[in-house]
CSV table of C-alpha atoms and ligand atoms in Angstrom, one decimal:
chain,number,residue,atom,x,y,z
A,1,MET,CA,-10.9,4.2,8.2
A,2,PRO,CA,-12.6,2.8,11.3
A,3,ASP,CA,-15.6,4.8,12.6
A,4,ALA,CA,-17.2,4.8,16.1
A,5,GLY,CA,-19.5,1.9,15.1
A,6,GLU,CA,-16.7,-0.6,14.6
A,7,PRO,CA,-16.4,-3.6,16.9
A,8,ALA,CA,-14.1,-2.9,19.8
A,9,PRO,CA,-11.3,-5.3,18.9
A,10,LEU,CA,-11.0,-3.9,15.4
A,11,GLN,CA,-11.1,-0.3,16.7
A,12,GLN,CA,-8.4,-1.2,19.3
A,13,PHE,CA,-6.2,-2.9,16.7
A,14,MET,CA,-6.4,0.0,14.4
A,15,ASP,CA,-5.9,2.6,17.1
A,16,GLY,CA,-2.7,0.8,18.0
A,17,LEU,CA,-1.5,0.6,14.4
A,18,ILE,CA,-2.2,4.3,13.8
A,19,VAL,CA,-0.3,5.3,16.9
A,20,ARG,CA,2.7,3.2,15.9
A,21,ASN,CA,2.6,4.5,12.3
A,22,PRO,CA,1.5,8.1,12.5
A,23,GLY,CA,0.3,9.8,9.3
A,24,GLU,CA,0.8,6.7,7.1
A,25,SER,CA,-2.7,6.8,5.6
A,26,GLU,CA,-2.1,4.3,2.8
A,27,PHE,CA,-0.7,1.8,5.2
A,28,HIS,CA,-3.6,2.3,7.6
A,29,GLN,CA,-6.1,1.8,4.7
A,30,ALA,CA,-4.5,-1.5,3.5
A,31,VAL,CA,-4.3,-2.9,7.0
A,32,TYR,CA,-7.9,-1.9,7.8
A,33,GLU,CA,-9.3,-3.5,4.7
A,34,VAL,CA,-7.6,-6.8,5.7
A,35,ALA,CA,-8.2,-6.6,9.5
A,36,ARG,CA,-11.9,-6.0,9.2
A,37,THR,CA,-12.4,-9.2,7.2
A,38,LEU,CA,-9.8,-11.2,9.1
A,39,LEU,CA,-10.8,-10.5,12.7
A,40,PRO,CA,-14.0,-12.6,12.6
A,41,TYR,CA,-11.8,-15.5,11.2
A,42,ILE,CA,-9.2,-14.9,13.9
A,43,ASP,CA,-12.0,-15.0,16.5
A,44,ARG,CA,-12.9,-18.5,15.3
A,45,ASN,CA,-9.2,-19.5,15.6
A,46,PRO,CA,-8.1,-17.9,18.9
A,47,VAL,CA,-4.5,-19.1,18.7
A,48,TYR,CA,-3.8,-16.5,16.0
A,49,ARG,CA,-5.1,-13.8,18.4
A,50,GLU,CA,-3.2,-15.1,21.5
A,51,LEU,CA,0.0,-15.3,19.6
A,52,ARG,CA,-0.6,-11.8,18.1
A,53,ILE,CA,-0.1,-13.0,14.5
A,54,LEU,CA,-1.8,-10.0,12.8
A,55,GLU,CA,0.2,-7.6,15.1
A,56,ARG,CA,3.4,-9.3,14.0
A,57,MET,CA,2.4,-9.3,10.3
A,58,THR,CA,1.8,-5.5,10.4
A,59,GLU,CA,5.3,-4.8,11.7
A,60,PRO,CA,7.9,-5.1,9.0
A,61,ASP,CA,10.9,-7.3,9.8
A,62,ARG,CA,12.9,-4.3,8.9
A,63,MET,CA,13.0,-1.3,6.6
A,64,VAL,CA,16.1,0.3,5.2
A,65,SER,CA,16.3,3.9,3.8
A,66,PHE,CA,19.4,5.3,2.1
A,67,ARG,CA,20.7,8.2,0.1
A,68,VAL,CA,20.9,7.8,-3.7
A,69,SER,CA,23.2,10.5,-5.2
A,70,TRP,CA,23.6,10.7,-9.0
A,71,GLN,CA,24.6,13.2,-11.7
A,72,SER,CA,22.2,14.6,-14.3
A,73,ASP,CA,23.2,15.1,-17.9
A,74,ALA,CA,23.5,18.8,-17.2
A,75,GLY,CA,26.2,17.9,-14.6
A,76,GLU,CA,24.0,18.7,-11.5
A,77,ILE,CA,24.1,16.4,-8.4
A,78,VAL,CA,20.7,15.1,-7.5
A,79,VAL,CA,20.0,13.4,-4.1
A,80,ASN,CA,17.1,11.0,-3.8
A,81,ARG,CA,16.0,8.6,-1.1
A,82,GLY,CA,15.9,4.8,-1.7
A,83,PHE,CA,14.0,2.3,0.5
A,84,ARG,CA,13.4,-1.5,1.0
A,85,VAL,CA,10.7,-2.8,3.3
A,86,GLN,CA,11.4,-6.4,4.2
A,87,MET,CA,7.9,-7.3,5.5
A,88,ASN,CA,7.7,-11.0,6.1
A,89,ASN,CA,9.8,-14.0,5.1
A,90,ALA,CA,7.9,-16.7,6.9
A,91,ILE,CA,7.2,-18.7,3.7
A,92,GLY,CA,10.1,-17.7,1.5
A,93,PRO,CA,12.7,-15.0,0.7
A,94,TYR,CA,11.3,-11.4,0.7
A,95,LYS,CA,9.8,-10.8,-2.7
A,96,GLY,CA,8.2,-7.8,-4.3
A,97,GLY,CA,8.7,-4.9,-6.7
A,98,LEU,CA,10.6,-1.7,-6.7
A,99,ARG,CA,8.6,1.5,-7.5
A,100,PHE,CA,10.4,4.6,-8.9
A,101,SER,CA,8.0,7.6,-8.6
A,102,HIS,CA,8.1,11.0,-7.1
A,103,THR,CA,5.1,9.9,-5.1
A,104,VAL,CA,7.0,7.1,-3.2
A,105,THR,CA,6.8,7.4,0.6
A,106,PRO,CA,7.3,4.9,3.5
A,107,SER,CA,3.5,4.7,3.9
A,108,ILE,CA,3.1,3.7,0.3
A,109,LEU,CA,5.8,1.1,0.4
A,110,LYS,CA,4.5,-0.4,3.7
A,111,PHE,CA,1.0,-0.7,2.2
A,112,LEU,CA,2.4,-2.4,-0.9
A,113,ALA,CA,4.7,-4.7,1.2
A,114,PHE,CA,1.8,-5.7,3.5
A,115,GLU,CA,-0.5,-6.5,0.5
A,116,GLN,CA,2.4,-8.5,-1.0
A,117,THR,CA,2.4,-10.8,2.0
A,118,PHE,CA,-1.1,-12.1,1.2
A,119,LYS,CA,-0.7,-12.0,-2.6
A,120,ASN,CA,2.5,-14.0,-2.6
A,121,SER,CA,1.0,-16.6,-0.3
A,122,LEU,CA,-2.1,-16.9,-2.5
A,123,THR,CA,0.1,-17.8,-5.5
A,124,GLY,CA,1.0,-21.1,-3.7
A,125,LEU,CA,4.7,-20.4,-4.3
A,126,PRO,CA,7.3,-20.1,-1.6
A,127,MET,CA,7.7,-16.3,-1.5
A,128,GLY,CA,7.8,-13.9,1.4
A,129,ALA,CA,7.0,-10.3,1.0
A,130,GLY,CA,8.9,-7.0,0.4
A,131,LYS,CA,8.6,-3.8,-1.5
A,132,GLY,CA,11.0,-0.9,-2.2
A,133,GLY,CA,11.8,1.9,-4.5
A,134,ALA,CA,12.8,5.6,-4.5
A,135,ASN,CA,11.3,9.0,-4.8
A,136,PHE,CA,12.8,9.2,-8.3
A,137,SER,CA,10.7,9.3,-11.5
A,138,PRO,CA,12.3,8.0,-14.7
A,139,LYS,CA,9.7,10.1,-16.6
A,140,GLY,CA,11.4,12.8,-18.6
A,141,LYS,CA,14.9,11.5,-17.8
A,142,SER,CA,17.4,10.3,-20.4
A,143,SER,CA,18.4,6.6,-20.4
A,144,ALA,CA,21.9,7.7,-19.3
A,145,GLU,CA,20.4,9.5,-16.2
A,146,VAL,CA,18.2,6.4,-15.4
A,147,MET,CA,21.3,4.2,-15.7
A,148,ARG,CA,23.3,6.4,-13.3
A,149,PHE,CA,20.4,6.5,-10.9
A,150,CYS,CA,19.9,2.7,-11.0
A,151,GLN,CA,23.7,2.0,-10.5
A,152,SER,CA,23.8,4.4,-7.5
A,153,PHE,CA,20.6,2.8,-6.1
A,154,ILE,CA,22.1,-0.7,-6.3
A,155,ASN,CA,25.4,0.5,-4.8
A,156,GLU,CA,23.6,0.5,-1.5
A,157,LEU,CA,20.7,-2.0,-2.0
A,158,TYR,CA,23.0,-4.8,-3.1
A,159,ARG,CA,24.0,-5.5,0.5
A,160,HIS,CA,20.4,-6.1,1.6
A,161,ILE,CA,19.3,-8.5,-1.2
A,162,GLY,CA,20.2,-11.9,-2.6
A,163,PRO,CA,18.6,-14.9,-4.3
A,164,ASN,CA,17.8,-16.5,-0.9
A,165,VAL,CA,17.3,-13.3,1.0
A,166,ASP,CA,15.3,-10.8,-0.9
A,167,VAL,CA,14.5,-10.7,-4.7
A,168,PRO,CA,13.1,-7.4,-6.0
A,169,ALA,CA,11.4,-6.9,-9.4
A,170,GLY,CA,9.6,-4.1,-11.2
A,171,ASP,CA,6.6,-2.0,-10.3
A,172,MET,CA,5.5,1.5,-11.4
A,173,GLY,CA,8.4,3.2,-13.1
A,174,VAL,CA,10.6,0.1,-13.2
A,175,GLY,CA,10.5,-2.0,-16.3
A,176,ALA,CA,13.0,-4.1,-18.3
A,177,ARG,CA,15.4,-1.1,-18.8
A,178,GLU,CA,15.7,-0.4,-15.1
A,179,ILE,CA,16.0,-4.1,-14.1
A,180,GLY,CA,18.8,-4.5,-16.7
A,181,TYR,CA,20.8,-1.6,-15.3
A,182,MET,CA,20.3,-2.8,-11.7
A,183,PHE,CA,21.1,-6.4,-12.5
A,184,GLY,CA,24.3,-5.4,-14.3
A,185,GLN,CA,25.4,-3.3,-11.4
A,186,TYR,CA,24.7,-6.0,-8.8
A,187,LYS,CA,26.7,-8.5,-10.9
A,188,ARG,CA,29.5,-6.0,-11.2
A,189,ILE,CA,29.7,-5.4,-7.4
A,190,THR,CA,29.4,-8.9,-6.3
A,191,GLY,CA,31.0,-10.7,-9.2
A,192,SER,CA,28.2,-13.3,-9.0
A,193,PHE,CA,25.6,-14.1,-11.6
A,194,GLU,CA,22.5,-15.1,-9.6
A,195,GLY,CA,18.8,-14.7,-9.7
A,196,VAL,CA,18.7,-11.7,-7.5
A,197,LEU,CA,16.1,-9.7,-9.5
A,198,THR,CA,13.1,-10.9,-11.6
A,199,GLY,CA,11.8,-9.3,-14.7
A,200,LYS,CA,15.2,-9.7,-16.3
A,201,GLY,CA,15.8,-9.7,-20.1
A,202,LEU,CA,15.4,-13.1,-21.7
A,203,GLU,CA,19.1,-13.2,-22.6
A,204,PHE,CA,20.3,-13.1,-19.0
A,205,GLY,CA,18.0,-15.2,-16.9
A,206,GLY,CA,14.6,-13.7,-17.5
A,207,SER,CA,11.5,-15.8,-17.9
A,208,LEU,CA,9.1,-15.9,-20.8
A,209,ILE,CA,5.8,-14.0,-20.1
A,210,ARG,CA,7.0,-12.2,-17.0
A,211,THR,CA,6.4,-8.9,-18.8
A,212,GLU,CA,2.9,-9.9,-19.8
A,213,ALA,CA,2.0,-11.9,-16.7
A,214,THR,CA,0.3,-9.3,-14.5
A,215,GLY,CA,-2.1,-7.9,-17.1
A,216,TYR,CA,-2.8,-11.4,-18.6
A,217,GLY,CA,-3.4,-12.7,-15.1
A,218,VAL,CA,-5.9,-10.0,-14.3
A,219,ILE,CA,-8.0,-11.0,-17.4
A,220,LEU,CA,-7.6,-14.8,-16.5
A,221,PHE,CA,-8.9,-14.0,-13.0
A,222,LEU,CA,-11.7,-11.8,-14.4
A,223,ALA,CA,-12.7,-14.6,-16.8
A,224,HIS,CA,-13.1,-16.9,-13.8
A,225,MET,CA,-15.2,-14.4,-11.9
A,226,LEU,CA,-17.5,-14.0,-14.9
A,227,LYS,CA,-17.7,-17.8,-15.5
A,228,GLU,CA,-18.6,-18.3,-11.8
A,229,SER,CA,-21.5,-16.0,-12.3
A,230,GLY,CA,-22.5,-17.6,-15.6
A,231,ARG,CA,-21.0,-15.1,-18.0
A,232,ASP,CA,-18.0,-14.6,-20.3
A,233,LEU,CA,-16.1,-11.6,-21.7
A,234,THR,CA,-17.3,-11.8,-25.3
A,235,GLY,CA,-18.7,-8.5,-26.4
A,236,LEU,CA,-18.3,-6.8,-23.0
A,237,ARG,CA,-17.2,-3.1,-23.0
A,238,VAL,CA,-14.0,-2.8,-20.9
A,239,SER,CA,-12.7,0.5,-19.4
A,240,ILE,CA,-9.0,0.4,-18.4
A,241,SER,CA,-7.1,3.1,-16.6
A,242,GLY,CA,-3.3,3.6,-17.0
A,243,SER,CA,-1.2,2.8,-20.1
A,244,GLY,CA,1.7,1.1,-18.5
A,245,ASN,CA,2.8,-2.5,-18.2
A,246,VAL,CA,-0.3,-3.8,-16.5
A,247,SER,CA,-2.9,-1.8,-18.5
A,248,LEU,CA,-1.5,-2.7,-21.9
A,249,HIS,CA,-1.2,-6.4,-21.3
A,250,ALA,CA,-4.6,-6.5,-19.7
A,251,ALA,CA,-6.0,-4.8,-22.8
A,252,GLU,CA,-4.2,-7.3,-25.1
A,253,LYS,CA,-5.6,-10.3,-23.3
A,254,ALA,CA,-9.1,-8.8,-23.1
A,255,LEU,CA,-9.1,-8.3,-26.8
A,256,GLN,CA,-8.0,-11.9,-27.3
A,257,LEU,CA,-11.0,-13.0,-25.3
A,258,GLY,CA,-13.4,-11.0,-27.4
A,259,ALA,CA,-14.0,-7.9,-25.3
A,260,THR,CA,-14.0,-4.3,-26.6
A,261,VAL,CA,-11.5,-2.0,-24.9
A,262,GLN,CA,-12.7,1.6,-24.8
A,263,THR,CA,-10.4,3.6,-22.6
A,264,LEU,CA,-6.8,4.1,-21.5
A,265,SER,CA,-5.2,6.8,-19.4
A,266,ASP,CA,-2.2,8.3,-17.8
A,267,SER,CA,-1.7,10.9,-15.1
A,268,SER,CA,-2.6,13.7,-17.5
A,269,GLY,CA,-6.1,12.3,-18.5
A,270,PHE,CA,-7.8,9.6,-20.5
A,271,ILE,CA,-8.8,8.7,-24.0
A,272,HIS,CA,-12.2,7.2,-24.9
A,273,ASP,CA,-12.4,5.4,-28.2
A,274,PRO,CA,-16.1,4.3,-28.7
A,275,ASP,CA,-15.1,2.2,-31.7
A,276,GLY,CA,-12.7,0.2,-29.5
A,277,ILE,CA,-8.9,0.1,-29.2
A,278,ASP,CA,-8.3,-2.9,-31.5
A,279,ALA,CA,-5.1,-4.9,-31.8
A,280,GLU,CA,-3.6,-2.6,-34.4
A,281,LYS,CA,-4.3,0.6,-32.3
A,282,LEU,CA,-3.0,-1.2,-29.2
A,283,HIS,CA,0.2,-2.0,-31.1
A,284,TRP,CA,0.5,1.7,-31.9
A,285,VAL,CA,0.0,2.6,-28.2
A,286,ARG,CA,2.7,0.1,-27.2
A,287,ASP,CA,5.2,1.8,-29.4
A,288,LEU,CA,4.0,5.2,-28.0
A,289,LYS,CA,4.5,4.2,-24.4
A,290,GLU,CA,7.3,1.6,-24.5
A,291,VAL,CA,9.6,2.9,-27.3
A,292,ARG,CA,8.8,6.7,-27.5
A,293,ARG,CA,7.9,7.0,-23.8
A,294,ALA,CA,5.3,9.6,-24.8
A,295,ARG,CA,1.9,10.7,-23.5
A,296,ILE,CA,-1.5,9.0,-24.1
A,297,SER,CA,-3.0,12.3,-25.3
A,298,GLU,CA,-1.1,11.7,-28.6
A,299,TYR,CA,-3.6,9.0,-29.4
A,300,THR,CA,-6.0,11.8,-30.6
A,301,GLU,CA,-3.4,13.0,-33.1
A,302,GLN,CA,-3.1,9.5,-34.6
A,303,PHE,CA,-6.9,8.8,-34.4
A,304,PRO,CA,-8.5,12.2,-34.7
A,305,THR,CA,-12.1,11.1,-34.0
A,306,VAL,CA,-11.2,10.1,-30.5
A,307,ALA,CA,-11.4,12.6,-27.5
A,308,PHE,CA,-8.8,13.1,-24.8
A,309,HIS,CA,-10.2,14.2,-21.5
A,310,PRO,CA,-7.5,16.1,-19.7
A,311,GLY,CA,-7.2,15.5,-15.9
A,312,GLY,CA,-10.1,13.0,-15.9
A,313,ARG,CA,-10.5,9.3,-15.0
A,314,PRO,CA,-12.3,6.9,-17.3
A,315,TRP,CA,-14.9,5.8,-14.8
A,316,HIS,CA,-17.6,8.2,-16.0
A,317,VAL,CA,-17.8,6.3,-19.3
A,318,PRO,CA,-20.5,3.5,-19.1
A,319,CYS,CA,-18.9,0.1,-19.2
A,320,ASP,CA,-19.5,-3.5,-18.4
A,321,VAL,CA,-16.1,-4.1,-16.8
A,322,ALA,CA,-13.8,-1.6,-15.1
A,323,LEU,CA,-10.2,-2.4,-14.7
A,324,PRO,CA,-8.3,0.1,-12.6
A,325,CYS,CA,-4.6,-0.6,-13.6
A,326,ALA,CA,-2.8,2.7,-12.8
A,327,THR,CA,-2.3,3.5,-9.1
A,328,GLN,CA,-3.7,3.5,-5.6
A,329,ASN,CA,-7.0,5.2,-4.8
A,330,GLU,CA,-7.8,6.1,-8.4
A,331,LEU,CA,-11.5,4.9,-8.1
A,332,GLY,CA,-13.4,6.8,-5.4
A,333,LEU,CA,-17.0,6.9,-4.2
A,334,ASP,CA,-18.3,9.2,-7.1
A,335,ASP,CA,-16.6,7.0,-9.6
A,336,ALA,CA,-18.3,3.9,-8.1
A,337,ARG,CA,-21.7,5.7,-8.4
A,338,CYS,CA,-21.0,6.4,-12.0
A,339,LEU,CA,-20.0,2.8,-12.7
A,340,ILE,CA,-23.1,1.5,-11.0
A,341,ASN,CA,-25.4,3.9,-12.9
A,342,GLY,CA,-23.6,2.9,-16.1
A,343,GLY,CA,-24.5,-0.7,-15.6
A,344,THR,CA,-21.0,-2.1,-14.6
A,345,ILE,CA,-21.1,-5.8,-13.7
A,346,VAL,CA,-17.5,-6.3,-12.5
A,347,VAL,CA,-14.6,-4.3,-11.2
A,348,CYS,CA,-11.3,-6.1,-11.1
A,349,GLU,CA,-8.2,-4.5,-9.7
A,350,GLY,CA,-5.0,-4.5,-11.8
A,351,ALA,CA,-3.2,-1.9,-9.8
A,352,ASN,CA,-2.5,-2.3,-6.1
A,353,MET,CA,-5.4,-0.8,-3.9
A,354,PRO,CA,-6.8,1.3,-6.7
A,355,THR,CA,-10.3,1.3,-5.1
A,356,GLU,CA,-11.1,3.4,-2.1
A,357,LEU,CA,-12.7,1.5,0.8
A,358,ASN,CA,-16.1,3.3,0.6
A,359,ALA,CA,-16.2,2.7,-3.1
A,360,ILE,CA,-15.7,-1.1,-2.6
A,361,GLU,CA,-18.5,-1.0,-0.1
A,362,LEU,CA,-20.9,0.8,-2.4
A,363,LEU,CA,-20.0,-1.5,-5.4
A,364,THR,CA,-20.5,-4.6,-3.3
A,365,GLU,CA,-23.9,-3.4,-1.9
A,366,ALA,CA,-25.0,-2.7,-5.5
A,367,GLY,CA,-24.2,-6.3,-6.4
A,368,VAL,CA,-21.2,-5.4,-8.6
A,369,LEU,CA,-18.6,-8.3,-8.6
A,370,PHE,CA,-15.4,-7.1,-7.1
A,371,GLY,CA,-12.0,-8.7,-7.7
A,372,PRO,CA,-9.3,-7.5,-5.2
A,373,ALA,CA,-5.8,-6.7,-6.3
A,374,LYS,CA,-4.0,-9.2,-4.1
A,375,ALA,CA,-5.8,-12.0,-6.0
A,376,ALA,CA,-6.4,-10.5,-9.4
A,377,ASN,CA,-2.9,-9.0,-10.1
A,378,ALA,CA,-0.9,-11.9,-8.5
A,379,GLY,CA,0.1,-13.3,-12.0
A,380,GLY,CA,3.1,-11.0,-12.2
A,381,VAL,CA,4.7,-12.0,-8.9
A,382,ALA,CA,3.7,-15.7,-9.6
A,383,VAL,CA,5.7,-15.7,-12.8
A,384,SER,CA,8.5,-13.9,-10.9
A,385,GLY,CA,8.4,-17.0,-8.6
A,386,LEU,CA,8.7,-19.2,-11.6
A,387,GLU,CA,11.6,-17.1,-12.9
A,388,MET,CA,13.4,-17.7,-9.5
A,389,SER,CA,12.8,-21.5,-9.9
A,390,GLN,CA,14.3,-21.4,-13.4
A,391,ASN,CA,17.3,-19.4,-12.2
A,392,SER,CA,17.9,-21.9,-9.4
A,393,ALA,CA,17.7,-24.8,-11.8
A,394,ARG,CA,19.7,-23.0,-14.4
A,395,LEU,CA,17.2,-23.7,-17.2
A,396,SER,CA,14.4,-21.9,-19.1
A,397,TRP,CA,10.9,-23.2,-19.6
A,398,THR,CA,9.1,-22.9,-22.9
A,399,LEU,CA,6.3,-20.5,-23.7
A,400,ALA,CA,3.7,-23.2,-23.6
A,401,ASP,CA,5.0,-24.3,-20.1
A,402,MET,CA,4.8,-20.7,-18.8
A,403,GLU,CA,1.3,-20.0,-20.3
A,404,ASP,CA,0.0,-23.3,-18.7
A,405,GLN,CA,1.5,-22.5,-15.3
A,406,LEU,CA,0.2,-18.9,-15.3
A,407,GLU,CA,-3.3,-20.1,-16.2
A,408,GLN,CA,-3.2,-22.9,-13.6
A,409,ILE,CA,-2.0,-20.5,-10.8
A,410,MET,CA,-4.7,-17.9,-11.6
A,411,THR,CA,-7.3,-20.8,-11.6
A,412,ASP,CA,-6.0,-21.9,-8.2
A,413,ILE,CA,-6.1,-18.4,-6.8
A,414,HIS,CA,-9.7,-18.0,-7.9
A,415,HIS,CA,-10.5,-21.4,-6.4
A,416,ARG,CA,-9.0,-20.4,-3.0
A,417,CYS,CA,-10.9,-17.1,-3.0
A,418,VAL,CA,-14.2,-19.0,-3.7
A,419,GLU,CA,-13.4,-21.6,-1.0
A,420,TYR,CA,-12.8,-19.0,1.7
A,421,GLY,CA,-15.1,-16.3,0.4
A,422,ARG,CA,-18.4,-18.1,-0.3
A,423,GLU,CA,-21.2,-16.7,1.9
A,424,ASP,CA,-24.3,-18.6,3.1
A,425,SER,CA,-26.3,-16.7,0.4
A,426,ASP,CA,-23.9,-18.3,-2.1
A,427,ARG,CA,-22.5,-14.8,-3.0
A,428,ILE,CA,-18.7,-14.8,-3.2
A,429,ASP,CA,-16.9,-12.2,-1.1
A,430,TYR,CA,-13.6,-12.2,-3.0
A,431,VAL,CA,-12.1,-9.6,-0.6
A,432,ALA,CA,-12.6,-11.9,2.4
A,433,GLY,CA,-11.7,-15.0,0.4
A,434,ALA,CA,-8.4,-13.6,-0.7
A,435,ASN,CA,-7.5,-12.2,2.8
A,436,ILE,CA,-8.3,-15.4,4.7
A,437,ALA,CA,-6.7,-17.8,2.1
A,438,GLY,CA,-3.6,-15.6,2.0
A,439,PHE,CA,-3.4,-15.2,5.7
A,440,ARG,CA,-3.7,-18.9,6.7
A,441,LYS,CA,-0.5,-20.2,5.1
A,442,VAL,CA,1.7,-17.3,6.5
A,443,ALA,CA,0.1,-17.6,9.9
A,444,GLU,CA,0.6,-21.3,10.2
A,445,ALA,CA,4.3,-20.9,9.2
A,446,MET,CA,4.7,-18.1,11.9
A,447,LEU,CA,3.1,-20.4,14.5
A,448,ALA,CA,5.6,-23.1,13.6
A,449,PHE,CA,8.5,-20.7,14.3
A,450,GLY,CA,7.4,-19.8,17.8
A,451,VAL,CA,7.6,-16.2,19.1
A,452,VAL,CA,10.0,-14.4,16.8
B,501,NDP,P1,3.8,1.5,-15.2
B,501,NDP,O1,4.8,2.5,-14.6
B,501,NDP,O2,4.2,0.7,-16.3
B,501,NDP,O3,2.5,2.3,-15.6
B,501,NDP,C1,1.8,3.1,-14.7
B,501,NDP,C2,0.6,3.8,-15.4
B,501,NDP,O4,-0.2,4.4,-14.4
B,501,NDP,C3,1.1,4.9,-16.3
B,501,NDP,O5,0.3,5.0,-17.4
B,501,NDP,C4,1.0,6.1,-15.4
B,501,NDP,O6,0.9,7.3,-16.1
B,501,NDP,C5,-0.3,5.8,-14.7
B,501,NDP,N1,-0.4,6.6,-13.5
B,501,NDP,C6,0.5,6.7,-12.5
B,501,NDP,N2,0.1,7.5,-11.5
B,501,NDP,C7,-1.1,7.9,-11.9
B,501,NDP,C8,-2.1,8.8,-11.3
B,501,NDP,N3,-1.8,9.4,-10.2
B,501,NDP,N4,-3.2,9.0,-12.0
B,501,NDP,C9,-3.4,8.4,-13.2
B,501,NDP,N5,-2.6,7.5,-13.8
B,501,NDP,C10,-1.4,7.3,-13.1
B,501,NDP,O7,3.4,0.7,-13.9
B,501,NDP,P2,2.7,-0.8,-13.9
B,501,NDP,O8,1.7,-0.9,-15.0
B,501,NDP,O9,3.8,-1.8,-13.7
B,501,NDP,O10,1.9,-0.7,-12.5
B,501,NDP,C11,0.6,-0.1,-12.4
B,501,NDP,C12,-0.1,-0.6,-11.1
B,501,NDP,O11,0.0,-2.1,-11.1
B,501,NDP,C13,0.6,-0.2,-9.8
B,501,NDP,O12,-0.3,-0.1,-8.8
B,501,NDP,C14,1.5,-1.4,-9.5
B,501,NDP,O13,1.8,-1.5,-8.2
B,501,NDP,C15,0.6,-2.5,-9.9
B,501,NDP,N6,1.2,-3.8,-10.2
B,501,NDP,C16,2.3,-4.0,-11.1
B,501,NDP,C17,2.8,-5.2,-11.3
B,501,NDP,C18,3.9,-5.4,-12.4
B,501,NDP,O14,4.2,-6.6,-12.6
B,501,NDP,N7,4.3,-4.4,-13.0
B,501,NDP,C19,2.4,-6.4,-10.6
B,501,NDP,C20,1.2,-6.2,-9.7
B,501,NDP,C21,0.7,-4.9,-9.6
B,501,NDP,P3,2.1,8.4,-16.2
B,501,NDP,O15,3.0,7.9,-17.2
B,501,NDP,O16,1.4,9.7,-16.5
B,501,NDP,O17,2.7,8.4,-14.8
B,502,2IT,O1,2.9,-5.7,-6.9
B,502,2IT,C1,3.4,-6.6,-7.4
B,502,2IT,O2,3.0,-7.8,-7.2
B,502,2IT,C2,4.6,-6.4,-8.3
B,502,2IT,N1,5.0,-5.3,-8.5
B,502,2IT,C3,5.4,-7.6,-8.8
B,502,2IT,C4,6.4,-8.1,-7.8
B,502,2IT,C5,7.3,-9.2,-8.3
B,502,2IT,O3,8.2,-9.5,-7.4
B,502,2IT,O4,7.3,-9.6,-9.4
């Protein structure tokens, strides 16, 4: 957060934001990270300041909150709270995931929706920004309970979304199963088969490689970062946190490009396999997480030479590449020190805002390359954008088409970061590059609309 040494305009901007959004620390953090790199750019383009573009971008167009009542298998009535933050639709319909987790708060959804504004713009596709979810965790629930929850959630959300209005998708706790239940309920209520959600099953309007796209995209972006600094992934030791959608697909692509993946985790702890989690072991983990929905600690029962570290994070294991792919603020200052001491050359964010601000500063000062989430993990929403296009055109593109387009989009995003983030010293500040490149397009659209 800002300290007394910040320039006055940044301090003033943040003071105002904090007063308007009391106690929302994650939202403050995300906005501060963007504002401190953007304000110098805005100073050079005063029209953005005069027309209060950043102030308008940090105030959601609207945010709905609603009751979600459902019945457990034991017959008990449970009441959760659902949300949708419609952040900005200057460049396209609101677009962004739904998170189902007991940790969901308005602050977390506002930070995610704010990040999504820049991320979606960076993809080059016509997508505005939103985020939603509920303080409901599918973990430990039966599929019948998850179905009843999803149906009740859509009974309210359906009136706020639509293929030209707001197109949700998955995020933490929301995968193919949940999207299927929600799409089915939307179709039942409205009687209309339309591309209102992305991440759908391939049989009913889903797109090839949407499931894989976020994790694959992270590795494609990482490969560009390494290439720009004269390296490649072959033989590098990669530490990954999480064992969900993003983590497992990042691991798969990293293996394909010749890296050794040595860690995975969940909220109970991490496993470190010094021999590497090869394709066969990864296949076993996919079954563990996606079919059996079990815990990563079971890895040690299948592969008894490997240790499980309860409660820990993988950042104390020396690695060349660190990929935080689990959740926000999972890589702090001490973790950054360990990575630097262990010889890490690059940190690339798969999760949204996984690295604390002071950790980013320390890594950057130490010369560690840093790939921010809004650029590195944009492959998922990019393929969601392509799913929307396919739904509108009522056709399905081939695997080769999709792979080419994902690769091209990640190349273009990297290019935009380099274009706006290259410093006089030739160092590339990917954080500034992503923020400025993402901002420009949305800001220009907002200028065109006048004061709204
Ligand atoms: P999943 O629900 O598939 O997996 C989340 C993983 O993170 C699980 O292994 C989970 O463990 C772990 N995790 C959650 N909370 C914590 C915690 N407090 N400490 C340690 N581990 C934790 O989610 P995704 O893989 O889809 O999402 C992961 C991240 O990537 C999120 O930040 C999300 O916003 C971001 N993202 C996702 C995209 C997508 O397309 N899915 C697109 C872009 C970004 P456990 O099972 O114990 O909870
Ligand atoms: O954070 C993200 O970009 C996502 N959860 C994906 C959103 C989407 O609409 O595919």
